[in-house]
XYZ file of C-alpha atoms in Angstrom:
194
model
C 108.011 126.509 104.071
C 107.177 129.264 106.404
C 104.464 131.911 106.955
C 101.444 130.273 105.109
C 98.035 131.522 106.210
C 94.792 130.409 104.552
C 91.633 132.282 105.389
C 88.004 132.141 104.303
C 88.405 129.406 101.510
C 85.980 126.613 100.745
C 87.959 123.595 100.038
C 85.692 120.659 98.615
C 85.795 117.158 96.985
C 89.600 116.737 97.772
C 91.005 113.656 96.317
C 93.132 113.492 99.487
C 93.034 116.143 102.174
C 91.355 119.596 102.059
C 94.501 121.258 103.603
C 97.836 119.611 103.891
C 100.989 120.871 105.587
C 104.174 119.071 106.309
C 107.495 120.287 107.591
C 106.207 123.925 107.838
C 106.670 126.664 110.447
C 104.140 129.406 111.190
C 101.118 128.464 109.420
C 97.407 129.198 110.046
C 94.183 127.963 108.587
C 91.252 130.122 109.622
C 87.391 130.582 108.635
C 87.468 127.955 106.074
C 84.635 125.434 104.906
C 86.257 122.067 104.303
C 83.959 119.077 103.130
C 83.923 115.885 101.221
C 87.681 115.070 101.479
C 88.906 111.395 100.989
C 91.356 111.878 103.960
C 91.561 114.600 106.708
C 89.794 117.838 106.328
C 93.058 119.385 107.808
C 96.290 117.448 108.163
C 99.338 118.605 109.872
C 102.634 116.632 109.832
C 105.987 117.705 111.483
C 104.791 121.286 111.762
C 105.531 124.023 114.315
C 103.559 127.308 115.396
C 100.320 126.103 113.883
C 96.923 127.692 114.356
C 93.636 125.904 113.046
C 90.887 128.233 114.065
C 87.110 128.794 113.322
C 86.957 126.234 110.418
C 83.894 124.065 109.618
C 84.837 120.633 108.509
C 82.491 117.998 107.600
C 82.226 114.746 105.681
C 85.892 114.262 105.870
C 87.935 110.915 105.658
C 85.467 109.427 102.933
C 88.085 106.878 102.118
C 90.798 106.922 104.905
C 91.347 105.977 108.463
C 92.747 109.358 109.373
C 90.668 112.056 111.438
C 88.712 115.346 110.479
C 91.617 117.363 112.041
C 94.841 115.428 112.209
C 97.933 116.613 113.989
C 100.792 114.328 114.048
C 104.558 113.290 113.871
C 106.277 115.582 116.238
C 104.108 118.609 115.493
C 104.477 121.232 118.190
C 103.148 124.475 119.350
C 99.745 123.922 117.660
C 96.482 125.603 118.640
C 93.102 123.845 117.520
C 90.328 126.171 118.343
C 86.828 127.055 117.742
C 86.215 124.733 114.991
C 82.904 122.992 113.915
C 83.684 119.216 113.235
C 80.874 117.186 112.299
C 79.389 114.113 110.131
C 82.483 112.186 109.330
C 83.225 108.588 109.388
C 86.181 108.654 111.713
C 87.413 110.664 114.759
C 86.812 114.379 114.866
C 90.206 115.965 116.253
C 93.158 113.678 116.800
C 96.641 114.791 118.291
C 98.980 111.971 117.874
C 102.485 110.403 117.122
C 104.923 112.478 119.132
C 103.091 115.767 118.714
C 103.580 118.314 121.982
C 102.460 121.318 123.255
C 99.111 121.315 121.680
C 95.997 123.136 123.152
C 92.616 121.887 121.850
C 89.872 124.065 122.920
C 86.409 125.861 122.122
C 85.557 123.261 119.413
C 82.268 121.760 118.748
C 82.458 118.154 117.546
C 79.507 115.962 116.885
C 77.993 113.105 114.931
C 81.406 111.439 114.404
C 81.309 107.497 113.929
C 84.151 107.289 116.286
C 85.851 109.306 119.095
C 85.093 113.206 119.139
C 88.467 113.957 120.530
C 91.582 111.643 120.479
C 95.189 111.785 121.638
C 97.385 108.510 120.645
C 100.996 108.298 121.231
C 101.166 105.297 118.809
C 104.955 104.467 119.398
C 106.475 107.582 120.732
C 105.944 110.140 123.630
C 103.340 112.410 123.116
C 102.726 115.181 125.642
C 101.579 118.424 126.963
C 98.325 118.052 125.031
C 95.359 120.043 126.523
C 91.705 119.537 125.804
C 89.420 122.059 127.488
C 86.082 124.027 126.899
C 85.182 121.807 124.096
C 81.648 120.470 123.358
C 81.444 116.781 122.018
C 78.264 114.956 121.471
C 76.626 112.153 119.456
C 80.046 110.462 118.661
C 80.888 106.868 119.368
C 82.972 107.871 122.278
C 83.686 111.412 123.927
C 87.552 111.648 124.411
C 90.014 108.721 123.997
C 93.568 108.684 125.217
C 95.785 105.710 124.240
C 98.959 104.210 122.601
C 97.826 101.933 119.868
C 101.121 100.178 119.231
C 103.317 100.228 122.408
C 102.573 101.283 125.909
C 103.448 104.810 125.666
C 100.364 105.887 127.448
C 100.131 109.655 128.083
C 100.520 110.239 131.697
C 98.182 112.377 133.605
C 100.739 114.974 134.293
C 101.328 115.449 130.437
C 97.601 115.511 129.537
C 94.990 117.991 130.697
C 91.111 117.513 129.952
C 89.079 120.001 131.686
C 85.984 122.087 131.251
C 84.808 120.200 128.321
C 81.098 118.955 127.878
C 81.102 115.519 126.556
C 78.048 113.325 125.642
C 78.895 110.184 123.510
C 76.102 108.745 121.405
C 77.116 105.435 122.903
C 80.311 103.966 124.498
C 82.511 105.740 126.908
C 82.723 109.448 128.015
C 86.661 109.491 128.565
C 88.513 106.359 127.662
C 92.323 105.850 128.647
C 93.772 102.655 127.352
C 97.139 101.373 126.182
C 98.610 97.997 125.791
C 97.503 95.869 128.735
C 95.654 98.946 130.298
C 91.888 99.884 130.164
C 90.432 102.596 132.350
C 87.399 104.743 131.895
C 87.299 108.124 133.626
C 84.553 110.643 134.480
C 86.965 113.850 135.524
C 85.556 116.386 137.719
C 84.675 119.676 135.703
C 84.732 117.636 132.456
C 80.824 117.753 132.314
C 80.252 114.288 131.230
C 76.623 113.268 130.591
C 74.587 110.496 129.181
């Protein structure tokens, strides 16, 4: 499927995700209000040329371990920008499982029970992921970078975290972890505060 553009909708009380796309090219979700979904508010799987912009997502993942915005499984050339993500039981925005060339910027993420921003390689290389100019507060952790299954930790040259204001509710500001490694970073210019 190509050229799918969703704008200005309210998507509520979904039995799974609010918006779900798989194996698509040239899609956008803009200016939508998505709430009370059982899984992700927006879930993108194996898609290219995606824009997720200026949406409000709240009370996502009421019965799922996914994230309010999930970009996964080799998705590439994705922009996640200017979204307001809040009051959900899991992570805010997660870029994971082989996704690449993804920019996450200008988002306001707060009141999440886990991380505000997250990138997880899982078991495949995940690279060229940029988090910048985001505001994250009142989450269990600010930003987490990791590899949950094997040690495919995203290298510093492949991940950029800059210019974001991060204030977790408790826990770490920026956590980098992989199998057998654990390191907490306060990056210059990232605006971490307690």
